[in-house]
Short mmCIF file of C-alpha atoms and ligand atoms in Angstrom, two decimals:
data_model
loop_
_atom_site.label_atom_id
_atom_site.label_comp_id
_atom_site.label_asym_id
_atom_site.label_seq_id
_atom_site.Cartn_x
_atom_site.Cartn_y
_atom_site.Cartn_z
CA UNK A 1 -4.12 -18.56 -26.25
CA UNK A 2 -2.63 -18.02 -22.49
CA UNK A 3 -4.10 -15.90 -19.85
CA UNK A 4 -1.08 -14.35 -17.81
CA UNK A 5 -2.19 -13.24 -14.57
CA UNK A 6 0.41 -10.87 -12.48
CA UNK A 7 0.64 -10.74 -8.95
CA UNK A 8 1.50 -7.99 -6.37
CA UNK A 9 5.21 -7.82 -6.08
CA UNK A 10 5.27 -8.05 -10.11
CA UNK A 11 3.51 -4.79 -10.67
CA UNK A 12 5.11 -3.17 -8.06
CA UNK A 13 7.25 -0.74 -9.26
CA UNK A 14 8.00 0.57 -12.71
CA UNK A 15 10.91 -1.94 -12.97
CA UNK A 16 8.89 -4.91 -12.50
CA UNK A 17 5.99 -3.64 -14.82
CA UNK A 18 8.99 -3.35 -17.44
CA UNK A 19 9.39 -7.11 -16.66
CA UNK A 20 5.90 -7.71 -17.31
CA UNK A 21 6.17 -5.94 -20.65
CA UNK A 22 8.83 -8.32 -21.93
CA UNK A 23 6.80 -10.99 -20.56
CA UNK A 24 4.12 -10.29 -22.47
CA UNK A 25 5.74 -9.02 -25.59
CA UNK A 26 7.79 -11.85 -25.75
CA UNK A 27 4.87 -14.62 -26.25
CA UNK A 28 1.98 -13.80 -28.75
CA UNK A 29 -0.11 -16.08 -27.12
CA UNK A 30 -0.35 -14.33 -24.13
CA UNK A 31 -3.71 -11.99 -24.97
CA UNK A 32 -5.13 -11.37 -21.59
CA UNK A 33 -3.18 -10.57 -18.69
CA UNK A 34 -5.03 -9.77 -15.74
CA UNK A 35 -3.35 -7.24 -12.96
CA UNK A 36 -3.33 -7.15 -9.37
CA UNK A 37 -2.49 -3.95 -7.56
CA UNK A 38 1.02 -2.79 -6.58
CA UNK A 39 2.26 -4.76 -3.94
CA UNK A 40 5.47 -4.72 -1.40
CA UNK A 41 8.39 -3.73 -3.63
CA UNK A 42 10.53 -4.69 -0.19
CA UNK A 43 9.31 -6.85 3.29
CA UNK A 44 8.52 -2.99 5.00
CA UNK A 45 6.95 -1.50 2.23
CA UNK A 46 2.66 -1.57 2.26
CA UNK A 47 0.54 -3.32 -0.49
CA UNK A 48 -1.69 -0.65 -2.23
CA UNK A 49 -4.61 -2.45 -1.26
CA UNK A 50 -4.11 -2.52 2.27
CA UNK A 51 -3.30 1.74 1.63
CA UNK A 52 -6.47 1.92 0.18
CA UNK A 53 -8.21 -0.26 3.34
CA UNK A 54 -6.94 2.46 5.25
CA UNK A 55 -8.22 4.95 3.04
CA UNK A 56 -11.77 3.44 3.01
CA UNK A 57 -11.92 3.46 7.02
CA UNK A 58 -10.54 7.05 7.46
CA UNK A 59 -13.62 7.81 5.53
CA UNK A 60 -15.69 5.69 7.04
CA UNK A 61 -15.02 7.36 10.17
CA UNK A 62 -15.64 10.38 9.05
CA UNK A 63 -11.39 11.34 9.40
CA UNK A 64 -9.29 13.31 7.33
CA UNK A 65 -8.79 11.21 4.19
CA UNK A 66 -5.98 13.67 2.23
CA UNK A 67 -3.10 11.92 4.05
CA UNK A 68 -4.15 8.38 3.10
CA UNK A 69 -5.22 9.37 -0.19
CA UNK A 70 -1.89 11.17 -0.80
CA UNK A 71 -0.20 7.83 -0.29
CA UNK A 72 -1.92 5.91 -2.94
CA UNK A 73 -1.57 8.84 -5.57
CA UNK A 74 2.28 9.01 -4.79
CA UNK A 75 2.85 5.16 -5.33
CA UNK A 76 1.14 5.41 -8.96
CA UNK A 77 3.24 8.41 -8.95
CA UNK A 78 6.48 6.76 -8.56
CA UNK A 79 5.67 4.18 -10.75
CA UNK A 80 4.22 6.33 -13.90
CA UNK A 81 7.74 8.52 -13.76
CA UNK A 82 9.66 5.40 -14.21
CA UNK A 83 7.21 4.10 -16.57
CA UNK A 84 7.92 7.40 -18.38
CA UNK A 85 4.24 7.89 -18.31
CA UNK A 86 3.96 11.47 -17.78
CA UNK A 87 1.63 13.23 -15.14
CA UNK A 88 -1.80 12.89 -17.01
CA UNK A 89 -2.56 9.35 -15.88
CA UNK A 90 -1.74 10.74 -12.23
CA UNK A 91 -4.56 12.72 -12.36
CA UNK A 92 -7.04 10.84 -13.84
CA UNK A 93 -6.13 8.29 -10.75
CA UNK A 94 -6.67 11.17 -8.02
CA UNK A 95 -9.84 11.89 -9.80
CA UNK A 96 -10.94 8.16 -10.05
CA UNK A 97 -10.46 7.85 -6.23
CA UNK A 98 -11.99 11.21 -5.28
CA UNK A 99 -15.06 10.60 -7.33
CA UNK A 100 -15.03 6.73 -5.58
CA UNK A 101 -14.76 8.89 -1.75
CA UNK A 102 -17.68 10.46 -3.03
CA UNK A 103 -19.88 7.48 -3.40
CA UNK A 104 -22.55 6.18 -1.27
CA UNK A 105 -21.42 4.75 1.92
CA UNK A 106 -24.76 3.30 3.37
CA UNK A 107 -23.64 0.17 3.02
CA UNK A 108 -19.89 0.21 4.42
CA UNK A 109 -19.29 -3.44 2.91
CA UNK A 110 -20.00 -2.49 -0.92
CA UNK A 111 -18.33 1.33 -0.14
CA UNK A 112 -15.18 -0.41 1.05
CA UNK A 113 -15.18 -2.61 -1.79
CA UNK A 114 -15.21 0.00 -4.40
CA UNK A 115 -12.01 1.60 -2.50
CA UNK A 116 -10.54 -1.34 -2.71
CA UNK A 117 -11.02 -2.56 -6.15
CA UNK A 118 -9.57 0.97 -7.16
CA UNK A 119 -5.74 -0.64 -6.64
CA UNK A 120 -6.64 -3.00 -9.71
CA UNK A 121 -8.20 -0.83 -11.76
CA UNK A 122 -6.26 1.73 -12.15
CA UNK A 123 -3.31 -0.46 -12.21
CA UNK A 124 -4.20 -2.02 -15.30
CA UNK A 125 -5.61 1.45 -17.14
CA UNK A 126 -1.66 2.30 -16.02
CA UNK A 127 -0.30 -0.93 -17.21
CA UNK A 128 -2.19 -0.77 -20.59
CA UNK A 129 -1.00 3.01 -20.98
CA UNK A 130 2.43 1.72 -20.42
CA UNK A 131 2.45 -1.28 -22.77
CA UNK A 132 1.15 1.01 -25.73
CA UNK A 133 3.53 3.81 -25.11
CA UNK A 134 6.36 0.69 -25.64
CA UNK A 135 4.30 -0.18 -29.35
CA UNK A 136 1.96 -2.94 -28.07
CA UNK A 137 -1.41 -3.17 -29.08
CA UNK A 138 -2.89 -3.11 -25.32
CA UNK A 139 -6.19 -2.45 -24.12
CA UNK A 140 -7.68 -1.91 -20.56
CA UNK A 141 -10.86 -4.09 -20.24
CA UNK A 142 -13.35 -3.30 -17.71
CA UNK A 143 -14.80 -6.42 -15.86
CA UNK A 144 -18.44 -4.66 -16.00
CA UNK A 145 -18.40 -4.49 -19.90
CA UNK A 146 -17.26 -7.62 -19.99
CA UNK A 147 -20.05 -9.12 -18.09
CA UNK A 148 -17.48 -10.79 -15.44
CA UNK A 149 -21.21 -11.21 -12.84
CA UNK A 150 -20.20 -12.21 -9.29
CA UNK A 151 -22.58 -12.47 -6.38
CA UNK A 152 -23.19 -9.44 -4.20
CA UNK A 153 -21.29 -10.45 -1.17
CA UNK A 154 -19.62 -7.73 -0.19
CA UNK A 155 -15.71 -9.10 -0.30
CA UNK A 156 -16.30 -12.40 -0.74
CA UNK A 157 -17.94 -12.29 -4.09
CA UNK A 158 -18.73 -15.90 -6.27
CA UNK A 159 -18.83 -15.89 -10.08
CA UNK A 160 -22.11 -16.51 -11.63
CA UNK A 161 -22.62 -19.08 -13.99
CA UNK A 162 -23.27 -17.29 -16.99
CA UNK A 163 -20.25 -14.90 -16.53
CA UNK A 164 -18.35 -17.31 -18.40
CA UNK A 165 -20.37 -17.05 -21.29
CA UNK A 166 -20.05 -13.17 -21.90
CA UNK A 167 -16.05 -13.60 -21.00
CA UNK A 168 -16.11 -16.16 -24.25
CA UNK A 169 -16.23 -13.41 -26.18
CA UNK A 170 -12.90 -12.10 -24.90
CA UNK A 171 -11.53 -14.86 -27.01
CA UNK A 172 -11.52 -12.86 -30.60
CA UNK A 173 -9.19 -10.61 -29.65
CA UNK A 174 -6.29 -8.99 -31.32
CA UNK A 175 -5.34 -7.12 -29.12
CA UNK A 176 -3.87 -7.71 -26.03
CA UNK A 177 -6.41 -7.13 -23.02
CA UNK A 178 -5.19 -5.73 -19.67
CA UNK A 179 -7.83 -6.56 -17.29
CA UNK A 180 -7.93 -5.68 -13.25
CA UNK A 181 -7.95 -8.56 -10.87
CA UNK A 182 -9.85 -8.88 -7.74
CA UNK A 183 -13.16 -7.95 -8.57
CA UNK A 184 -16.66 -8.32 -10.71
CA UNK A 185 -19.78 -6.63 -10.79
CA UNK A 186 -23.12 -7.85 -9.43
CA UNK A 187 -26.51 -7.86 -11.93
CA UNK A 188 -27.64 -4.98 -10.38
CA UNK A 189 -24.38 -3.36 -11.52
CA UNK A 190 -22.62 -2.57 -8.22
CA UNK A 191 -18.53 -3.87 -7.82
CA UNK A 192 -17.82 -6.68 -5.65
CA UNK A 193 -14.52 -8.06 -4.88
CA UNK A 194 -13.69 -11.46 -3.83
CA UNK A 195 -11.55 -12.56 -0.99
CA UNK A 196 -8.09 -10.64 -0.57
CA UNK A 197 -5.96 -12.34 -2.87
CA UNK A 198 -8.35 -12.83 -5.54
CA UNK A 199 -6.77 -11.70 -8.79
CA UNK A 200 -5.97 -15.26 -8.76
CA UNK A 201 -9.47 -15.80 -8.98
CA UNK A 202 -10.06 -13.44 -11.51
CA UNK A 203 -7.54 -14.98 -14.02
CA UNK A 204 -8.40 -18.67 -13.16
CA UNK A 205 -12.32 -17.26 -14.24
CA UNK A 206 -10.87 -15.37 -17.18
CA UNK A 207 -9.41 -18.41 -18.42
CA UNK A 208 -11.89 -20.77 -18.22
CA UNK A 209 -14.60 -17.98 -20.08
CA UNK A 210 -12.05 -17.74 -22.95
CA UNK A 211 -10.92 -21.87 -22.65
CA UNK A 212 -7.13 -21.20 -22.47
CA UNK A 213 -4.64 -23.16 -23.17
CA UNK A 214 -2.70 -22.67 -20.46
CA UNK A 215 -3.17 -19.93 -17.25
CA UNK A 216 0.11 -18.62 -16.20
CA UNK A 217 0.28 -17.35 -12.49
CA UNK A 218 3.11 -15.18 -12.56
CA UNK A 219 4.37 -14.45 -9.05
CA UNK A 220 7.75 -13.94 -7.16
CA UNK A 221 9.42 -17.36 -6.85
CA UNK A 222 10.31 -20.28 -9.34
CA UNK A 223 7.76 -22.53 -8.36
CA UNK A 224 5.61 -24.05 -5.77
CA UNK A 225 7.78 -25.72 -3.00
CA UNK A 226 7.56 -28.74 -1.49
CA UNK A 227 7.64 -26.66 2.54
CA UNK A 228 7.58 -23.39 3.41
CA UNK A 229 11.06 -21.92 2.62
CA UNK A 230 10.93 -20.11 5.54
CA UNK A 231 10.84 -22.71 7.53
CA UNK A 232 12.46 -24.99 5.79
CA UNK A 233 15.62 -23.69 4.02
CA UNK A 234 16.01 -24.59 -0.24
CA UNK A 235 13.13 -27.36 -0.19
CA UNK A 236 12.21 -29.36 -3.13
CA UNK A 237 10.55 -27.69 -6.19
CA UNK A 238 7.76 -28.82 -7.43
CA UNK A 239 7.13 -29.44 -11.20
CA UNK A 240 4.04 -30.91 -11.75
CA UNK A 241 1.45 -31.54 -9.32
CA UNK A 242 -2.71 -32.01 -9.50
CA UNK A 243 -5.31 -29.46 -9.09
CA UNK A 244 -6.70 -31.23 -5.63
CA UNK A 245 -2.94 -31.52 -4.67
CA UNK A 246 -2.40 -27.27 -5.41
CA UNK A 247 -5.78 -26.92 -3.63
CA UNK A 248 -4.86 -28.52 -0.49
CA UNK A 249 -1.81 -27.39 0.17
CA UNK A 250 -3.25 -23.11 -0.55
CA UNK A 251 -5.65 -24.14 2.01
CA UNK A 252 -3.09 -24.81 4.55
CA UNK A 253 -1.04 -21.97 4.13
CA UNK A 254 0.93 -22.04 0.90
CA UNK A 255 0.20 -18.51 -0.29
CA UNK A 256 1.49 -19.09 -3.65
CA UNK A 257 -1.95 -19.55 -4.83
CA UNK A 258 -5.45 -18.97 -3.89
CA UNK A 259 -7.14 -22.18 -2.80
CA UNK A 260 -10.76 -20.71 -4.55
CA UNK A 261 -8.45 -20.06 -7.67
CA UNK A 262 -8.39 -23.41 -9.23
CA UNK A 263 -11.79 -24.56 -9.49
CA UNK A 264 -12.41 -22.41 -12.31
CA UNK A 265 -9.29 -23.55 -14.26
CA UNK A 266 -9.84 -27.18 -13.31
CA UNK A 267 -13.56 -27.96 -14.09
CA UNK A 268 -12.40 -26.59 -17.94
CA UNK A 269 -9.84 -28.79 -17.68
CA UNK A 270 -6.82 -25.69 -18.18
CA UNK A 271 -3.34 -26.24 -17.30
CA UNK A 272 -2.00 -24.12 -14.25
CA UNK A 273 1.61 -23.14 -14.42
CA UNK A 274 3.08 -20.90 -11.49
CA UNK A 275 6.02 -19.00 -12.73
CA UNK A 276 8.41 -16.60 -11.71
CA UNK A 277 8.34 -12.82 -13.34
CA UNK A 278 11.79 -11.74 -11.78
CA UNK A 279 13.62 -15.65 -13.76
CA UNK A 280 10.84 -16.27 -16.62
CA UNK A 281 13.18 -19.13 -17.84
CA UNK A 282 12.43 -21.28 -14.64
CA UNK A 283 10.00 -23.37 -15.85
CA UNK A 284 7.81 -22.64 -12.93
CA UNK A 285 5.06 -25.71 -11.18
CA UNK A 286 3.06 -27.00 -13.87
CA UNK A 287 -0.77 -27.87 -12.16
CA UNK A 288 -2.63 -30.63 -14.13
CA UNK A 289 -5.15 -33.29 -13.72
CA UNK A 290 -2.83 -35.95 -13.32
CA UNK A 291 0.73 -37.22 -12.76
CA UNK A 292 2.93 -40.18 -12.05
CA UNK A 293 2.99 -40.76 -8.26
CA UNK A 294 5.58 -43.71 -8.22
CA UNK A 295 8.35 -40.91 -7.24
CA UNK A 296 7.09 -39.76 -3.56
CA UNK A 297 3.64 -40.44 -2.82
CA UNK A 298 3.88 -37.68 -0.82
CA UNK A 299 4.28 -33.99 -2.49
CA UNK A 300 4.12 -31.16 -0.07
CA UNK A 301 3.46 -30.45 3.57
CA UNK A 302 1.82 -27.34 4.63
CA UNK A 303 1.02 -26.11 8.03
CA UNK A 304 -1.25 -23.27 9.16
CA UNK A 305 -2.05 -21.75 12.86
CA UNK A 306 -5.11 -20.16 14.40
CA UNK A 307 -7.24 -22.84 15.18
CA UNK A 308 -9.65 -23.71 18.03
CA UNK A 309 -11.46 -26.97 19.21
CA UNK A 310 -14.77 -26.99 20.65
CA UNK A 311 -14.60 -30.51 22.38
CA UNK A 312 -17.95 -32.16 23.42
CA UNK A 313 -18.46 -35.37 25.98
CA UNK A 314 -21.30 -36.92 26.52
CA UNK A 315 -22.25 -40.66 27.20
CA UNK A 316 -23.40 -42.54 24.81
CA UNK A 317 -23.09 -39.86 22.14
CA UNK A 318 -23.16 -42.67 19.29
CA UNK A 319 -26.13 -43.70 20.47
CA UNK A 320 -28.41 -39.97 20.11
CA UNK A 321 -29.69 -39.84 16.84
CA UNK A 322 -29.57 -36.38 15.84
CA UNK A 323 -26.42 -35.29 18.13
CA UNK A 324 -24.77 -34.20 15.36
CA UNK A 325 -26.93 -32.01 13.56
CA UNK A 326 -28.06 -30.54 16.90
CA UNK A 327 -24.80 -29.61 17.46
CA UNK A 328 -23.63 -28.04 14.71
CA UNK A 329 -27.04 -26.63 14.12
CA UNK A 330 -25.68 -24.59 17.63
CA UNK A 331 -22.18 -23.50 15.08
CA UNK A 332 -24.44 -23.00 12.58
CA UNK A 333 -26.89 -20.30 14.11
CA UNK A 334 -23.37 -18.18 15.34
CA UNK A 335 -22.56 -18.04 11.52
CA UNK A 336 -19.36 -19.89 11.94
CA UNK A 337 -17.72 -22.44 9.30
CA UNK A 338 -15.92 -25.34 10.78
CA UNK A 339 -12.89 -27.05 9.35
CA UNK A 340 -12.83 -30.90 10.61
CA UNK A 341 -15.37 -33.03 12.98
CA UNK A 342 -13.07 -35.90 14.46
CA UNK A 343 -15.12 -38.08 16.53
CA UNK A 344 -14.42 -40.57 19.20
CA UNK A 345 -18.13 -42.78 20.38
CA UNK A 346 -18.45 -40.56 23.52
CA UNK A 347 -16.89 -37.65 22.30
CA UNK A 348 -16.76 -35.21 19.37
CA UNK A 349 -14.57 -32.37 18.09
CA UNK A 350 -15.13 -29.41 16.36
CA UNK A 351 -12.36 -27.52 14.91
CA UNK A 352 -13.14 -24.25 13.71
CA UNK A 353 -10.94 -20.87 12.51
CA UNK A 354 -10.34 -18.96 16.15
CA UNK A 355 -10.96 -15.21 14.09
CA UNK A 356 -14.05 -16.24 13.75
CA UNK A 357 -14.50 -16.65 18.31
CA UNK A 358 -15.19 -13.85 20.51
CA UNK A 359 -15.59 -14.13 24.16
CA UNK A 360 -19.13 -13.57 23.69
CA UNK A 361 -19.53 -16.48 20.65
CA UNK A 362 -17.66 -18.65 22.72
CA UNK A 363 -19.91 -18.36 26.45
CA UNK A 364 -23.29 -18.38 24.20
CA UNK A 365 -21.70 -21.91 22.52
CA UNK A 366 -20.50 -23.32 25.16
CA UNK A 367 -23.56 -22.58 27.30
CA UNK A 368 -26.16 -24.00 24.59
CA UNK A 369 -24.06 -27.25 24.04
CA UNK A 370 -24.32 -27.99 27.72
CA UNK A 371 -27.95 -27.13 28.00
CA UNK A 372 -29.67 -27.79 25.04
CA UNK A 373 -27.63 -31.25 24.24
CA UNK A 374 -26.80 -31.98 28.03
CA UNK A 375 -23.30 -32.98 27.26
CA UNK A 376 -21.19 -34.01 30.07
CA UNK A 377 -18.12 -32.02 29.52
CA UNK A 378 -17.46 -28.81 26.89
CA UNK A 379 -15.04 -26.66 26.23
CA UNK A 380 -12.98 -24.68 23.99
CA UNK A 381 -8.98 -25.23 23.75
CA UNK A 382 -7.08 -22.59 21.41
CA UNK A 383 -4.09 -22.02 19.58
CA UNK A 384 -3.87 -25.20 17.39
CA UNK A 385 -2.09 -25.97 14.35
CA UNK A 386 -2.91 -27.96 11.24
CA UNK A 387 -0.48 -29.60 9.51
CA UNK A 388 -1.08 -31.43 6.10
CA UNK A 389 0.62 -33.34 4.17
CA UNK A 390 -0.25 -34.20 1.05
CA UNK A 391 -0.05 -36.17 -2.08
CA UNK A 392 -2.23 -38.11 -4.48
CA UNK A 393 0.06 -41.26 -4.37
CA UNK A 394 -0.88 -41.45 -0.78
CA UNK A 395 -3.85 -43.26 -1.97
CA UNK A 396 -1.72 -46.92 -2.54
CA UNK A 397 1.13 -46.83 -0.78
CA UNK A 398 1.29 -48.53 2.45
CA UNK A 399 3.02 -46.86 5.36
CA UNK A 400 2.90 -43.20 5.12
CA UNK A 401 0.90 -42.60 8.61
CA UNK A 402 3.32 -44.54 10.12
CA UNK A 403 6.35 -42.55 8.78
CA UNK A 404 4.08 -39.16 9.71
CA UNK A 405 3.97 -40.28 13.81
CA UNK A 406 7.52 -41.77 13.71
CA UNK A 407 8.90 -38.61 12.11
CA UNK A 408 6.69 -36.80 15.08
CA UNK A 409 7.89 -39.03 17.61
CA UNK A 410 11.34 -38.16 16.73
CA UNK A 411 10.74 -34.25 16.95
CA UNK A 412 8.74 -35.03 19.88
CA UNK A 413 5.69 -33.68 18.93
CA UNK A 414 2.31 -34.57 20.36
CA UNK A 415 -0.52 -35.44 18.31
CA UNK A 416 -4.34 -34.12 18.98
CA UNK A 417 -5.79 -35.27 16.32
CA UNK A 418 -5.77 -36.83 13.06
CA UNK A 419 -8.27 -36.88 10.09
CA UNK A 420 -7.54 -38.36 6.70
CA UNK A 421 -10.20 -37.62 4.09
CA UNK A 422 -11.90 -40.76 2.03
CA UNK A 423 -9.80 -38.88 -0.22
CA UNK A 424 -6.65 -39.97 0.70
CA UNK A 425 -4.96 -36.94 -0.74
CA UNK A 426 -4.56 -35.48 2.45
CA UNK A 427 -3.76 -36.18 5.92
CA UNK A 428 -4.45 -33.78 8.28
CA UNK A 429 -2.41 -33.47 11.95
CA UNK A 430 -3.35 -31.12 14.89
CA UNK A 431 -0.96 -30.27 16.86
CA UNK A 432 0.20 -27.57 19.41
CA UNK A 433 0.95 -24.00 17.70
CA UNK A 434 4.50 -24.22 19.82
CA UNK A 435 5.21 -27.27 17.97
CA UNK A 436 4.58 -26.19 14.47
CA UNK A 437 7.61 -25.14 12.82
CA UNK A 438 9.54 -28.24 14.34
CA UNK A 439 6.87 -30.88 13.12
CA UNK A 440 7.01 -29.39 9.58
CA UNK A 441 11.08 -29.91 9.60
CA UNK A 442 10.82 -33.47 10.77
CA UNK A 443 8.37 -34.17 8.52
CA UNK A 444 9.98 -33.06 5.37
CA UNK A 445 13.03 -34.64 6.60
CA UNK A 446 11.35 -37.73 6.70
CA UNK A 447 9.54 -37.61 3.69
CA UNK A 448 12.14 -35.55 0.97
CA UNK A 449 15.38 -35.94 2.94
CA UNK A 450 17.10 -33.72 5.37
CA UNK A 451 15.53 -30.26 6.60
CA UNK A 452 17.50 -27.47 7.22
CA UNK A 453 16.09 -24.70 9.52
CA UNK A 454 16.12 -21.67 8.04
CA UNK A 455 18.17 -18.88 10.73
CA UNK A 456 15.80 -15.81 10.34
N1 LIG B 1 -4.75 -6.73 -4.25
C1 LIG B 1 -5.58 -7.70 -3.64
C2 LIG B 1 -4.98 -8.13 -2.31
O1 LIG B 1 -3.95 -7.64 -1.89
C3 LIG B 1 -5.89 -8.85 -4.54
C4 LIG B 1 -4.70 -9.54 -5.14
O2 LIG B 1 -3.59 -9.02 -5.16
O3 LIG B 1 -4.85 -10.68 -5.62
O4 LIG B 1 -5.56 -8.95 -1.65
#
């Protein structure tokens, strides 16, 4: 049995949900496909879910919603006509989100999350329509009836433990079960979605509750590539790579797949294949526990911007016990997550996501560190970038920092800092923002031949 997850820019438009159909009709092992909500059918068009964001906040604010809410209708519109679908399922959307306006809005977080998770939903009730009015036996499954329990943090929901048990019983199905991505339901019953992006999350749960045999990510290019093709023009495709390999590179920026989306799918041992709904012949990136790493010990480089450094100096820092803990004890009480701690003996970085700084976070830090720890020098340096590159065969193969500064010698790049986990299946470079795109060519250059810059 395969669970076939389908992303934005597959379900959105009528032509693409035809795609899906053959998809789907074409494998009888594919029983559960879980939805996200229409996406961009072009670069200017607007994701459904970021209409219905906008939706959410006109309310919020107290606006005049009918504009915004117009907008969703007309895209489910557009796509039910081609479908062939006839008006009734229009309605029963309009009345879905009027009914969800209606709702309680006392606390904003949960209130926008039932907006959002609308774009799913009725998706796959629309999907399922479709792929019965074409003579398969589809059903839309509901994540509450199907006990799919998620923490109740308001967009950035967890799956509970025993979710996976009531999902099991997804697995006697004849039918073929069109369930929305994106969200769950918390025990006390109310909908929570998890972080934007998380159908992937859905499917990778939905998979492991039903032990797959295979999850199939079905998204808008032929695989996962080596760089990002648009900065690096035609990279390498990958075919097989591991789970902590997939995982690293989504962290740094490779928004094929969501990094939270494996875990799920890994810990039940269920292959990952990323595939392409637009050339369903391409074999796609195959994600697995293992693989041969005699090839390249090196399989992708990723690269993502926005980060800041809080450096700390203070004599005979490796001497304090406690220093640490003190300090981030100071990130901790500002509710911020940090990324990486490199450390010098005097000295101590802490790199961090800049969305999460204000000016006000970042005077109240600063201030505290110099105080409370009496460092001898703080402050905070923006606009970083983190490149990563990555590979389990890292792990034996002599040389592969040294090609990494050469190659950034060569593109002269300067290095801030660099951190290699115990791991060794990743080695993480800061550098300047300015500098990222230029690193990133060198560096595949170096490590899968030559780069050519893509001309935008
Ligand atoms: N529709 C949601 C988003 O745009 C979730 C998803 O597509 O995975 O973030």
């Amino acid at each position: 049995m395969k669970v076939a997850k389908f992303g934005g820019s597959s379900v959105a438009s009528a032509e693409q949900i035809k795609k899906v159909a053959a998809i789907v009709s074409e494998d009888s092992e594919r029983k559960i496909v879980v939805v996200s909500a229409p996406g961009k059918r072009d670069s200017s068009d607007t994701k459904v879910t970021d209409l219905l964001i906008h939706l959410g906040e006109t309310h919020l604010e107290a606006g005049d919603t009918e504009e915004a809410l117009e907008a969703v209708v007309e895209r489910y519109a557009s796509i039910a006509e081609g479908l062939g679908l006839g008006q009734g399922i229009i309605a029963t959307i309009e009345a879905d989100l009027r009914e969800r306006l209606s709702f309680d809005r006392s606390r904003p977080g949960s209130f926008m999350d039932l907006i959002k998770a609308s774009g799913e939903d009725n998706n796959a009730k629309l999907i399922a329509a479709y792929l019965q009015s074409v003579g398969l036996p589809a059903r839309y499954v509901n994540p509450k009836d199907a006990g799919l329990l998620v923490s109740d943090e308001p967009g950035n929901a967890q799956v509970l433990p025993e979710a996976y048990d009531h999902l099991k019983k997804l697995r006697n199905t004849d039918e073929i079960i069109v369930f929305p991505g994106f969200f769950g339901y918390s025990k006390e019953g109310t909908l929570v979605t998890f972080p934007r992006g998380g159908s992937d999350i859905t499917g990778s749960i939905l998979a492991a509750g039903v032990e797959a045999d295979l999850y199939e990510n079905f998204t808008d290019v032929d695989s996962v590539f080596a760089a990002n093709p648009n900065v690096v023009s035609e990279p390498v495709k990958i075919k097989k790579m591991t789970y902590r390999e997939m995982r690293e590179l989504s962290y740094a920026g490779f928004s094929v797949f969501h990094d939270e989306a494996l875990i799920p799918a890994f810990r039940k041992g269920i292959p990952v294949c990323v595939k392409n709904t637009n050339n369903p012949s391409s074999s796609g990136t195959m994600i697995i526990a293992e693989r041969e790493y005699f090839l390249n010990p090196v399989i992708g480089i990723a690269a993502d911007e926005g980060f800041s450094t809080i450096y700390v100096r203070k004599y005979l820092m490796n001497r304090e016990v406690g220093f640490g803990r003190r300090l981030l004890q100071i990130i901790e009480d500002e509710g911020l997550s940090y990324e990486h701690i490199p450390s010098g003996i005097d000295d101590t970085s802490v790199i961090l996501r800049q969305c999460q700084l204000t000016p006000e976070i970042e005077e109240r830090i600063v201030e505290r560190i110099r105080v409370e720890l009496g460092a001898d020098d703080v402050y905070i340096e923006k606009d970083f970038a983190m490149i990563m590159i990555v590979g389990e065969g890292m792990h034996n193969t002599v040389g592969v920092s040294a090609r990494m500064t050469a190659a950034l010698a060569r593109a002269n790049v300067n290095i801030e800092m660099i951190n290699q986990g115990s791991s060794e299946v990743s080695l993480v470079i800061g550098i300047h923002e300015k500098d990222t795109d230029r690193a990133v060519r060198e560096l595949y250059a170096e490590f899968f031949g030559a780069a050519v810059e893509v001309v935008q």
